[in-house]
mmCIF file of C-alpha atoms and ligand atoms in Angstrom:
data_model
loop_
_atom_site.group_PDB
_atom_site.id
_atom_site.type_symbol
_atom_site.label_atom_id
_atom_site.label_comp_id
_atom_site.label_asym_id
_atom_site.label_seq_id
_atom_site.Cartn_x
_atom_site.Cartn_y
_atom_site.Cartn_z
ATOM 1 C CA MET H 1 -13.329 1.784 -52.930
ATOM 2 C CA LYS H 2 -10.783 2.923 -50.394
ATOM 3 C CA LEU H 3 -13.415 2.471 -47.738
ATOM 4 C CA ILE H 4 -14.151 -1.080 -48.860
ATOM 5 C CA ILE H 5 -10.469 -1.947 -48.821
ATOM 6 C CA ALA H 6 -10.088 -0.370 -45.406
ATOM 7 C CA PHE H 7 -13.059 -2.334 -44.146
ATOM 8 C CA SER H 8 -11.991 -5.661 -45.532
ATOM 9 C CA PHE H 9 -8.526 -5.131 -44.108
ATOM 10 C CA TYR H 10 -10.102 -4.357 -40.771
ATOM 11 C CA PHE H 11 -12.134 -7.579 -40.750
ATOM 12 C CA LEU H 12 -9.275 -9.672 -42.046
ATOM 13 C CA ALA H 13 -6.901 -8.265 -39.438
ATOM 14 C CA ASN H 14 -9.476 -8.807 -36.742
ATOM 15 C CA SER H 15 -10.240 -12.369 -37.670
ATOM 16 C CA ILE H 16 -6.560 -13.261 -37.787
ATOM 17 C CA VAL H 17 -5.377 -11.375 -34.747
ATOM 18 C CA ALA H 18 -8.333 -11.769 -32.400
ATOM 19 C CA GLN H 19 -7.505 -15.408 -31.684
ATOM 20 C CA GLN H 20 -3.788 -14.937 -31.445
ATOM 21 C CA CYS H 21 -2.064 -16.483 -28.470
ATOM 22 C CA SER H 22 1.618 -16.792 -27.583
ATOM 23 C CA THR H 23 3.463 -20.063 -28.122
ATOM 24 C CA GLY H 24 2.404 -22.689 -25.617
ATOM 25 C CA GLN H 25 -0.976 -21.079 -25.111
ATOM 26 C CA ILE H 26 -4.287 -22.018 -26.721
ATOM 27 C CA ALA H 27 -7.280 -19.904 -27.682
ATOM 28 C CA TYR H 28 -10.269 -20.054 -25.352
ATOM 29 C CA TYR H 29 -13.217 -17.764 -26.095
ATOM 30 C CA SER H 30 -11.613 -14.367 -26.730
ATOM 31 C CA SER H 31 -8.773 -15.265 -24.326
ATOM 32 C CA CYS H 32 -5.712 -17.516 -24.226
ATOM 33 C CA LEU H 33 -4.965 -20.304 -21.765
ATOM 34 C CA LEU H 34 -1.533 -20.556 -20.169
ATOM 35 C CA PHE H 35 -0.537 -23.582 -18.079
ATOM 36 C CA ILE H 36 1.834 -22.717 -15.211
ATOM 37 C CA LYS H 37 3.560 -25.778 -13.814
ATOM 38 C CA THR H 38 4.856 -24.248 -10.572
ATOM 39 C CA PRO H 39 2.622 -25.590 -7.790
ATOM 40 C CA LEU H 40 1.182 -22.687 -5.787
ATOM 41 C CA GLU H 41 -1.603 -22.093 -3.314
ATOM 42 C CA PHE H 42 -4.902 -20.992 -4.855
ATOM 43 C CA ASN H 43 -4.749 -17.287 -3.980
ATOM 44 C CA THR H 44 -1.133 -16.935 -5.037
ATOM 45 C CA ALA H 45 -1.853 -18.742 -8.302
ATOM 46 C CA ASN H 46 -4.717 -16.370 -8.979
ATOM 47 C CA SER H 47 -2.542 -13.333 -8.213
ATOM 48 C CA ILE H 48 0.060 -14.600 -10.701
ATOM 49 C CA CYS H 49 -2.757 -14.686 -13.303
ATOM 50 C CA THR H 50 -4.058 -11.223 -12.354
ATOM 51 C CA GLY H 51 -0.475 -10.004 -12.678
ATOM 52 C CA PHE H 52 -0.780 -10.955 -16.346
ATOM 53 C CA SER H 53 -4.127 -9.084 -16.468
ATOM 54 C CA GLY H 54 -6.056 -12.388 -16.408
ATOM 55 C CA SER H 55 -7.412 -14.793 -13.801
ATOM 56 C CA LEU H 56 -7.548 -18.507 -13.096
ATOM 57 C CA VAL H 57 -9.561 -20.227 -15.828
ATOM 58 C CA SER H 58 -13.343 -20.579 -15.552
ATOM 59 C CA ILE H 59 -15.304 -23.475 -17.111
ATOM 60 C CA HIS H 60 -18.925 -23.141 -18.230
ATOM 61 C CA ASN H 61 -19.878 -26.327 -20.084
ATOM 62 C CA ALA H 62 -18.677 -29.812 -21.043
ATOM 63 C CA ILE H 63 -16.873 -28.547 -24.153
ATOM 64 C CA ASP H 64 -14.920 -25.995 -22.113
ATOM 65 C CA ASN H 65 -14.096 -28.752 -19.647
ATOM 66 C CA ARG H 66 -12.783 -30.987 -22.401
ATOM 67 C CA ASN H 67 -10.803 -28.205 -24.064
ATOM 68 C CA VAL H 68 -9.170 -27.178 -20.787
ATOM 69 C CA THR H 69 -8.331 -30.714 -19.650
ATOM 70 C CA SER H 70 -6.976 -31.818 -23.028
ATOM 71 C CA TYR H 71 -4.700 -28.739 -23.046
ATOM 72 C CA VAL H 72 -3.386 -29.635 -19.572
ATOM 73 C CA GLN H 73 -2.797 -33.269 -20.572
ATOM 74 C CA HIS H 74 0.119 -32.054 -22.691
ATOM 75 C CA TYR H 75 1.837 -31.079 -19.436
ATOM 76 C CA THR H 76 0.624 -33.204 -16.519
ATOM 77 C CA ASN H 77 -1.627 -36.020 -15.357
ATOM 78 C CA GLY H 78 -1.870 -34.447 -11.906
ATOM 79 C CA ALA H 79 -4.568 -32.192 -10.525
ATOM 80 C CA PHE H 80 -4.546 -28.472 -11.319
ATOM 81 C CA TRP H 81 -6.426 -25.419 -10.028
ATOM 82 C CA VAL H 82 -9.302 -23.823 -11.839
ATOM 83 C CA GLY H 83 -10.692 -20.519 -10.596
ATOM 84 C CA ALA H 84 -13.679 -21.685 -8.517
ATOM 85 C CA LYS H 85 -13.818 -20.814 -4.838
ATOM 86 C CA THR H 86 -16.375 -20.712 -2.054
ATOM 87 C CA ILE H 87 -16.337 -19.128 1.375
ATOM 88 C CA SER H 88 -19.338 -21.204 2.446
ATOM 89 C CA GLN H 89 -19.234 -24.597 4.137
ATOM 90 C CA ASP H 90 -22.318 -25.529 2.112
ATOM 91 C CA VAL H 91 -20.342 -26.562 -0.954
ATOM 92 C CA THR H 92 -23.211 -28.494 -2.533
ATOM 93 C CA ASN H 93 -25.118 -25.296 -3.295
ATOM 94 C CA PRO H 94 -23.760 -23.897 -6.601
ATOM 95 C CA THR H 95 -24.830 -20.349 -5.698
ATOM 96 C CA ASN H 96 -22.219 -20.383 -2.923
ATOM 97 C CA TRP H 97 -19.402 -20.801 -5.455
ATOM 98 C CA TYR H 98 -17.855 -18.128 -7.661
ATOM 99 C CA TRP H 99 -15.284 -17.944 -10.439
ATOM 100 C CA THR H 100 -12.394 -15.546 -9.787
ATOM 101 C CA ASP H 101 -12.994 -13.945 -13.208
ATOM 102 C CA GLY H 102 -16.480 -12.879 -12.060
ATOM 103 C CA THR H 103 -18.428 -15.179 -14.416
ATOM 104 C CA LYS H 104 -21.383 -17.258 -13.235
ATOM 105 C CA PHE H 105 -20.793 -20.681 -11.634
ATOM 106 C CA ASN H 106 -23.241 -22.444 -13.945
ATOM 107 C CA TYR H 107 -21.597 -25.825 -14.627
ATOM 108 C CA GLN H 108 -20.034 -28.558 -12.460
ATOM 109 C CA ASN H 109 -18.456 -31.900 -13.256
ATOM 110 C CA TYR H 110 -17.853 -33.473 -9.862
ATOM 111 C CA GLN H 111 -16.149 -36.758 -9.188
ATOM 112 C CA SER H 112 -18.303 -39.215 -7.139
ATOM 113 C CA PHE H 113 -18.690 -38.301 -3.467
ATOM 114 C CA GLN H 114 -17.830 -34.672 -4.266
ATOM 115 C CA PRO H 115 -18.043 -31.807 -3.413
ATOM 116 C CA ILE H 116 -16.655 -32.037 0.132
ATOM 117 C CA SER H 117 -16.248 -28.942 2.312
ATOM 118 C CA GLN H 118 -12.652 -28.073 3.198
ATOM 119 C CA GLY H 119 -13.681 -25.771 6.062
ATOM 120 C CA SER H 120 -14.216 -22.031 5.884
ATOM 121 C CA THR H 121 -12.995 -21.873 2.266
ATOM 122 C CA SER H 122 -12.869 -24.497 -0.467
ATOM 123 C CA CYS H 123 -11.270 -24.283 -3.907
ATOM 124 C CA MET H 124 -11.628 -26.430 -7.028
ATOM 125 C CA GLN H 125 -9.126 -28.830 -8.553
ATOM 126 C CA VAL H 126 -9.567 -30.838 -11.759
ATOM 127 C CA LEU H 127 -7.915 -34.089 -12.839
ATOM 128 C CA PRO H 128 -6.857 -33.909 -16.504
ATOM 129 C CA GLY H 129 -7.401 -37.615 -17.241
ATOM 130 C CA THR H 130 -11.041 -37.804 -16.219
ATOM 131 C CA GLY H 131 -11.908 -34.099 -16.314
ATOM 132 C CA LYS H 132 -13.564 -34.629 -12.931
ATOM 133 C CA TRP H 133 -13.711 -31.918 -10.275
ATOM 134 C CA SER H 134 -13.082 -32.118 -6.535
ATOM 135 C CA THR H 135 -12.519 -29.615 -3.748
ATOM 136 C CA ALA H 136 -9.126 -28.921 -2.167
ATOM 137 C CA ALA H 137 -7.975 -26.705 0.698
ATOM 138 C CA CYS H 138 -7.272 -23.244 -0.759
ATOM 139 C CA SER H 139 -4.332 -22.742 1.626
ATOM 140 C CA GLY H 140 -1.858 -25.519 2.157
ATOM 141 C CA THR H 141 -2.578 -27.254 -1.159
ATOM 142 C CA VAL H 142 -0.136 -26.331 -3.906
ATOM 143 C CA LEU H 143 -1.033 -27.213 -7.498
ATOM 144 C CA PRO H 144 -0.118 -26.139 -11.017
ATOM 145 C CA PHE H 145 -2.791 -23.979 -12.598
ATOM 146 C CA ILE H 146 -4.194 -22.418 -15.743
ATOM 147 C CA CYS H 147 -4.434 -18.687 -16.302
ATOM 148 C CA GLU H 148 -6.990 -17.326 -18.743
ATOM 149 C CA LEU H 149 -5.243 -14.326 -20.260
ATOM 150 C CA PRO H 150 -6.173 -11.588 -22.687
ATOM 151 C CA SER H 151 -5.302 -12.565 -26.267
ATOM 152 C CA LEU H 152 -2.367 -10.744 -27.853
ATOM 153 C CA ILE H 153 -4.634 -8.153 -29.413
ATOM 154 C CA ALA H 154 -6.123 -7.327 -26.017
ATOM 155 C CA GLN H 155 -2.666 -7.209 -24.484
ATOM 156 C CA THR H 156 -1.942 -4.037 -26.426
ATOM 157 C CA CYS H 157 -4.166 -2.382 -23.808
ATOM 158 C CA PRO H 158 -2.156 -0.795 -21.007
ATOM 159 C CA SER H 159 -1.097 -3.293 -18.355
ATOM 160 C CA HIS H 160 -0.081 -2.738 -14.778
ATOM 161 C CA CYS H 161 3.566 -3.687 -15.160
ATOM 162 C CA PRO H 162 6.432 -3.662 -17.650
ATOM 163 C CA SER H 163 7.070 -6.994 -19.328
ATOM 164 C CA GLY H 164 8.566 -9.579 -16.990
ATOM 165 C CA TYR H 165 7.148 -7.953 -13.878
ATOM 166 C CA THR H 166 4.220 -9.330 -11.887
ATOM 167 C CA TRP H 167 1.645 -7.014 -10.390
ATOM 168 C CA PHE H 168 0.492 -7.580 -6.812
ATOM 169 C CA ALA H 169 -2.932 -5.986 -6.468
ATOM 170 C CA GLU H 170 -2.737 -5.516 -2.714
ATOM 171 C CA THR H 171 0.331 -3.240 -2.838
ATOM 172 C CA ASP H 172 -0.135 -2.007 -6.417
ATOM 173 C CA PHE H 173 3.569 -2.548 -7.116
ATOM 174 C CA CYS H 174 5.369 -4.598 -9.778
ATOM 175 C CA TYR H 175 7.925 -7.277 -8.845
ATOM 176 C CA LYS H 176 10.448 -9.345 -10.740
ATOM 177 C CA ASN H 177 12.632 -12.195 -9.604
ATOM 178 C CA PHE H 178 16.009 -11.954 -11.338
ATOM 179 C CA VAL H 179 17.363 -15.467 -11.489
ATOM 180 C CA GLN H 180 21.010 -14.525 -11.904
ATOM 181 C CA GLN H 181 23.794 -14.707 -9.400
ATOM 182 C CA SER H 182 24.704 -11.298 -8.040
ATOM 183 C CA ASN H 183 26.238 -9.840 -4.917
ATOM 184 C CA PHE H 184 24.124 -7.295 -3.071
ATOM 185 C CA ASN H 185 25.515 -4.174 -4.754
ATOM 186 C CA ASP H 186 25.243 -5.576 -8.268
ATOM 187 C CA ALA H 187 21.709 -6.781 -7.598
ATOM 188 C CA ARG H 188 20.723 -3.341 -6.324
ATOM 189 C CA SER H 189 22.244 -1.669 -9.411
ATOM 190 C CA VAL H 190 20.211 -3.929 -11.696
ATOM 191 C CA CYS H 191 17.002 -2.931 -9.899
ATOM 192 C CA GLN H 192 17.864 0.747 -10.039
ATOM 193 C CA ALA H 193 18.708 0.571 -13.736
ATOM 194 C CA ASP H 194 15.277 -0.986 -14.219
ATOM 195 C CA GLY H 195 13.543 1.918 -12.497
ATOM 196 C CA GLY H 196 13.111 0.349 -9.085
ATOM 197 C CA GLU H 197 14.934 -0.915 -6.031
ATOM 198 C CA LEU H 198 15.535 -4.225 -4.339
ATOM 199 C CA THR H 199 12.163 -5.108 -2.865
ATOM 200 C CA SER H 200 10.933 -3.829 0.449
ATOM 201 C CA ILE H 201 8.352 -5.885 2.369
ATOM 202 C CA HIS H 202 5.613 -4.372 4.490
ATOM 203 C CA SER H 203 3.169 -7.148 5.328
ATOM 204 C CA GLN H 204 2.813 -10.890 5.710
ATOM 205 C CA ASN H 205 0.824 -10.994 2.441
ATOM 206 C CA GLU H 206 3.519 -9.145 0.517
ATOM 207 C CA ASN H 207 6.119 -11.483 2.069
ATOM 208 C CA ASP H 208 4.127 -14.593 1.085
ATOM 209 C CA PHE H 209 3.570 -13.283 -2.431
ATOM 210 C CA LEU H 210 7.333 -12.746 -2.790
ATOM 211 C CA VAL H 211 8.115 -16.234 -1.488
ATOM 212 C CA GLN H 212 5.906 -17.672 -4.226
ATOM 213 C CA LEU H 213 7.186 -15.285 -6.896
ATOM 214 C CA SER H 214 10.814 -16.041 -6.166
ATOM 215 C CA LYS H 215 10.159 -19.779 -6.294
ATOM 216 C CA THR H 216 8.700 -19.774 -9.762
ATOM 217 C CA GLY H 217 10.968 -21.216 -12.406
ATOM 218 C CA LEU H 218 14.021 -21.466 -10.214
ATOM 219 C CA ILE H 219 16.813 -23.878 -10.961
ATOM 220 C CA VAL H 220 17.869 -25.678 -7.843
ATOM 221 C CA SER H 221 21.640 -25.893 -7.644
ATOM 222 C CA ASP H 222 23.856 -27.615 -5.087
ATOM 223 C CA ASP H 223 25.349 -24.429 -3.716
ATOM 224 C CA GLY H 224 21.842 -23.291 -2.953
ATOM 225 C CA TRP H 225 22.098 -19.812 -4.392
ATOM 226 C CA VAL H 226 18.429 -19.843 -5.306
ATOM 227 C CA ASP H 227 17.580 -20.844 -1.776
ATOM 228 C CA GLN H 228 17.592 -17.204 -0.687
ATOM 229 C CA VAL H 229 17.000 -13.983 -2.596
ATOM 230 C CA TRP H 230 18.303 -10.511 -1.837
ATOM 231 C CA ILE H 231 15.813 -8.008 -0.482
ATOM 232 C CA GLY H 232 16.530 -4.303 0.077
ATOM 233 C CA PHE H 233 16.958 -4.477 3.866
ATOM 234 C CA ILE H 234 20.281 -3.175 5.213
ATOM 235 C CA PHE H 235 21.751 -2.209 8.577
ATOM 236 C CA VAL H 236 22.850 1.430 8.384
ATOM 237 C CA ASN H 237 23.222 4.009 11.161
ATOM 238 C CA GLN H 238 22.522 1.347 13.763
ATOM 239 C CA LYS H 239 19.154 0.358 12.341
ATOM 240 C CA TRP H 240 17.635 -1.919 9.706
ATOM 241 C CA GLN H 241 16.281 0.183 6.831
ATOM 242 C CA TRP H 242 14.759 -0.369 3.385
ATOM 243 C CA THR H 243 16.861 0.831 0.447
ATOM 244 C CA ASP H 244 13.729 2.218 -1.239
ATOM 245 C CA GLY H 245 13.311 4.657 1.664
ATOM 246 C CA THR H 246 10.062 3.201 2.970
ATOM 247 C CA ASN H 247 9.556 2.796 6.718
ATOM 248 C CA THR H 248 10.193 -0.432 8.551
ATOM 249 C CA THR H 249 6.636 -1.421 9.414
ATOM 250 C CA TYR H 250 7.055 -5.214 9.372
ATOM 251 C CA VAL H 251 9.907 -7.648 9.997
ATOM 252 C CA ASN H 252 9.987 -11.400 9.535
ATOM 253 C CA TRP H 253 13.356 -12.621 10.843
ATOM 254 C CA GLY H 254 13.926 -16.347 11.234
ATOM 255 C CA ASP H 255 14.664 -17.827 14.667
ATOM 256 C CA GLY H 256 17.848 -16.354 16.110
ATOM 257 C CA GLU H 257 18.150 -13.795 13.304
ATOM 258 C CA PRO H 258 19.579 -11.267 12.793
ATOM 259 C CA ASN H 259 22.814 -12.717 14.188
ATOM 260 C CA LYS H 260 26.544 -11.999 13.603
ATOM 261 C CA MET H 261 25.803 -8.293 13.625
ATOM 262 C CA GLN H 262 29.526 -7.385 13.465
ATOM 263 C CA THR H 263 29.584 -8.157 9.739
ATOM 264 C CA GLU H 264 26.195 -9.271 8.395
ATOM 265 C CA TRP H 265 24.449 -6.038 7.458
ATOM 266 C CA TRP H 266 22.410 -7.248 4.468
ATOM 267 C CA ALA H 267 19.282 -9.403 4.311
ATOM 268 C CA VAL H 268 17.764 -12.211 2.285
ATOM 269 C CA LEU H 269 14.362 -13.842 2.070
ATOM 270 C CA ASN H 270 14.317 -17.641 2.340
ATOM 271 C CA ALA H 271 12.315 -18.395 -0.765
ATOM 272 C CA ASP H 272 12.959 -22.120 -0.804
ATOM 273 C CA ALA H 273 13.683 -23.884 2.424
ATOM 274 C CA HIS H 274 14.397 -27.291 0.960
ATOM 275 C CA GLN H 275 18.118 -26.655 1.002
ATOM 276 C CA GLY H 276 20.462 -25.702 3.775
ATOM 277 C CA SER H 277 19.729 -26.657 7.330
ATOM 278 C CA ASN H 278 19.454 -23.170 8.792
ATOM 279 C CA THR H 279 16.932 -21.750 6.340
ATOM 280 C CA GLU H 280 13.392 -21.301 7.517
ATOM 281 C CA ALA H 281 10.830 -21.044 4.765
ATOM 282 C CA SER H 282 9.586 -17.518 4.084
ATOM 283 C CA LYS H 283 11.695 -15.953 6.881
ATOM 284 C CA TRP H 284 14.531 -13.426 6.633
ATOM 285 C CA ASN H 285 18.182 -13.954 7.401
ATOM 286 C CA ASN H 286 21.017 -11.433 7.661
ATOM 287 C CA VAL H 287 24.140 -12.190 5.646
ATOM 288 C CA GLY H 288 27.341 -10.691 4.266
ATOM 289 C CA GLN H 289 27.058 -8.840 0.962
ATOM 290 C CA ILE H 290 29.410 -10.747 -1.304
ATOM 291 C CA ASP H 291 27.631 -14.072 -1.726
ATOM 292 C CA GLU H 292 25.894 -14.344 -5.066
ATOM 293 C CA ARG H 293 22.155 -14.881 -5.184
ATOM 294 C CA ALA H 294 19.023 -14.216 -7.143
ATOM 295 C CA PHE H 295 17.128 -11.072 -6.151
ATOM 296 C CA VAL H 296 13.739 -9.437 -6.368
ATOM 297 C CA CYS H 297 13.231 -5.901 -7.716
ATOM 298 C CA LYS H 298 10.148 -3.809 -6.928
ATOM 299 C CA ARG H 299 8.985 -0.852 -8.967
ATOM 300 C CA ALA H 300 5.959 1.385 -9.299
ATOM 301 C CA ALA H 301 3.042 0.052 -11.359
ATOM 302 C CA LEU H 302 2.226 1.621 -14.740
ATOM 303 C CA HIS H 303 -1.126 3.374 -14.665
HETATM 304 C C1 NAG F 401 -13.015 -26.013 -27.865
HETATM 305 O O1 NAG F 401 -12.399 -26.796 -28.859
HETATM 306 C C2 NAG F 401 -13.121 -26.813 -30.089
HETATM 307 C C3 NAG F 401 -12.423 -27.808 -30.988
HETATM 308 O O2 NAG F 401 -11.061 -27.502 -31.104
HETATM 309 C C4 NAG F 401 -13.162 -25.411 -30.676
HETATM 310 O O3 NAG F 401 -13.888 -25.397 -31.880
HETATM 311 C C5 NAG F 401 -13.835 -24.489 -29.677
HETATM 312 O O4 NAG F 401 -13.783 -23.150 -30.133
HETATM 313 C C6 NAG F 401 -13.141 -24.566 -28.318
HETATM 314 N N1 NAG F 401 -13.881 -23.789 -27.351
HETATM 315 C C7 NAG F 401 -13.418 -22.661 -26.828
HETATM 316 C C8 NAG F 401 -14.310 -21.993 -25.829
HETATM 317 O O5 NAG F 401 -12.352 -22.156 -27.120
HETATM 318 C C1 NAG F 402 7.673 7.001 8.239
HETATM 319 O O1 NAG F 402 8.026 7.221 9.585
HETATM 320 C C2 NAG F 402 8.159 8.599 9.907
HETATM 321 C C3 NAG F 402 8.714 8.702 11.336
HETATM 322 O O2 NAG F 402 7.994 7.856 12.211
HETATM 323 C C4 NAG F 402 6.836 9.294 9.727
HETATM 324 O O3 NAG F 402 6.933 10.661 10.018
HETATM 325 C C5 NAG F 402 6.363 9.100 8.302
HETATM 326 O O4 NAG F 402 5.088 9.643 8.115
HETATM 327 C C6 NAG F 402 6.349 7.638 7.920
HETATM 328 N N1 NAG F 402 6.087 7.526 6.502
HETATM 329 C C7 NAG F 402 5.145 6.716 6.016
HETATM 330 C C8 NAG F 402 5.018 6.712 4.538
HETATM 331 O O5 NAG F 402 4.456 6.031 6.724
#
């Protein structure tokens, strides 16, 4: 009897929980779909999804296509990324395409006169209204996107990062953009209290990932404090050093930076260059420490 009760509880719990998705998400196979409205390049969008232990969505038949597009219609009429990519110029051959989640590319729903090669790589966008597919340049095109994420029950499995942090596979570190106004010292204290440091940056890819990460969800204000985010780069003992103790292996100063070296011994990343005339997108700038900005913390991944 106990066994029967245990079993029926098991099946009941499974049937209720297996489909569970967070608010704003919908069930899709054993996963959940999450629409992310921030327009990003294809690879960055996919790394945001992998940071949540998922990937860009894959579509395998007309019903999937309808389910995905009708979900997106709640949010936008504009094109969005799905997880199909090819590194072949022969885009008409389905075997040259793959889904970033590793599933087979076994269904297409192209718009007329598609697919068209975008060069050495092509990625797939879908229009919610028609559900029709077309290619877009993987780099240079920024679109909202859909992540296919583990359902809540699967999310109890260990993940790479603490909640709120995004994992970047290439560095195997976790990052979080704190959208709160802080001077350098306060920002650094917040990172340390959270088990990390203000971020260090060691490659162009890590830099570009951080530019995208620190753009997501930002409120644009007139004083431009979200324009630039604090990074852990400081001028001490006559040299620029990372506060996390890692070596300076890469720098990405903007034109004419660092300047005003009598007083400006702290550094920021220009996450959003649409404000302020002297900000160059994705470059670094040296500044004084008291201005209040958002900041990015970096900490070890959970394994
Ligand atoms: C698509 O939507 C239908 C109707 O809501 C649903 O029954 C089906 O399970 C969905 N398909 C997937 C793969 O989630
Ligand atoms: C950092 O630089 C020092 C001095 O050049 C070197 O000895 C050390 O191995 C480097 N550390 C790493 C992690 O690369």
